[in-house]
Amino acid sequence: MNSARTQAGSRSSIQQWAAVSRPARPIVRELLINGPQTRTSLAKTLGLSTGSLTRLTKPLVQSGLLVERDIVHDPVNGRPTRPLDIVAEDFHFLGIKLTSTHVYAVVTDLRARVVAEAAEPIGDRQPESVIAQARNMMTRLSREGAEPVAAGFALGGHPQAPGETAAAEVFDAPFLDWWGIPLQPLLDDRMGIPCVVSNDVSALAHSQHWFGAARGLSDFALVTAGAGIGYSLFIRDHMVTATESNLREFSHHILDPGGPMCAEGHRGCVASYLSTHSILASAAHGLRRQVSIEEITRMAREGDAVCLQVTRQAGWALGAVIATVVNITMVKTVVVAGESVEVARTGKRHIERGMGHRRHRDYRSIDIPMLSADFTEWARGGAVAAIRTFVAGTS
Ligand SMILES: [Zn+2]
């Protein structure tokens, strides 16, 4: 398959991708997401003439950004042809996910396949120190042979100005107690490669859309439950814009007015059932001692009455949220992620019970891909934000 690999030339800098013409970008996106394709098939998918497609791709093939793979018979007209492709292994991207306590780092190739990863507790919470720590992790991961050309930082927070990525001057990240931080200029100054800052839930949703559980789907929702509750909705391949205020309403949507209490005093809101804090508090209340999420899931499996009740409650709430989202948005897939999900998953049959309480028919046909509870996928979301911004020209 790599017979044309030599055309790719040496490892190129990210600037080559920045120089790709705007009309050629949909071709790059199509190849990135869906893999090698013949010119005829690409032209058909993108609504271009084969002449236009050849003209647009010629400079990209000449510069080595695109390559021609081995001859195949064109599925459209049966003629022998060489499919176009990108050389995913030629470029690497750093993805960073920051939580209140840890830095999670991955290095991926151009198709977001993880080639190296690391995690460390945050030393000093000052933004400059955290960035220095991320840069050190990048240096160590680069020694494994994959030097990133760009980076994406994904964290729970948002730019003070509206918008999802990069452009805003200052960033608030409540979990890190960062307020009004000029994160983008700091990253540009300290990381030594082009960087983009993204809200972590948005970054995760985009990465699942292109390279994950929602690949190939035009419409889907993502619900995350961890330190905070996250939500993202894709309709016709576009993320529906949501303000901080919209997302706060989602977190505190009441599922059961007789339910547990959240930090804002609501009874039975989504956060009161599914935030990590609520789950830990609920278990600690019953057990009369502090426990971890891992301990809750283990003890539930062993039949502990308190932990079983905690998983039952979380499972029901997750099911109720999923069915509510599906009822209103009419999507058929809800991707779920976050560390609390592990608890809900342990009470899996209760997820169905929660769905059944909110949706009268066909709730079993709702597809619910559950991502791993660790933070690798979130860090990968950061890398995908960099790929989207610096290669695909999308943000
Ligand atoms: Zn609440």
Short mmCIF file of C-alpha atoms and ligand atoms in Angstrom, two decimals, residues 252 262 266 269, ligand 1:
data_model
loop_
_atom_site.label_atom_id
_atom_site.label_comp_id
_atom_site.label_asym_id
_atom_site.label_seq_id
_atom_site.Cartn_x
_atom_site.Cartn_y
_atom_site.Cartn_z
CA HIS A 252 -29.42 21.14 36.08
CA CYS A 262 -26.81 19.28 43.78
CA HIS A 266 -31.74 21.61 43.12
CA CYS A 269 -31.16 17.50 38.50
ZN ZN B 1 -28.61 21.21 39.98
#
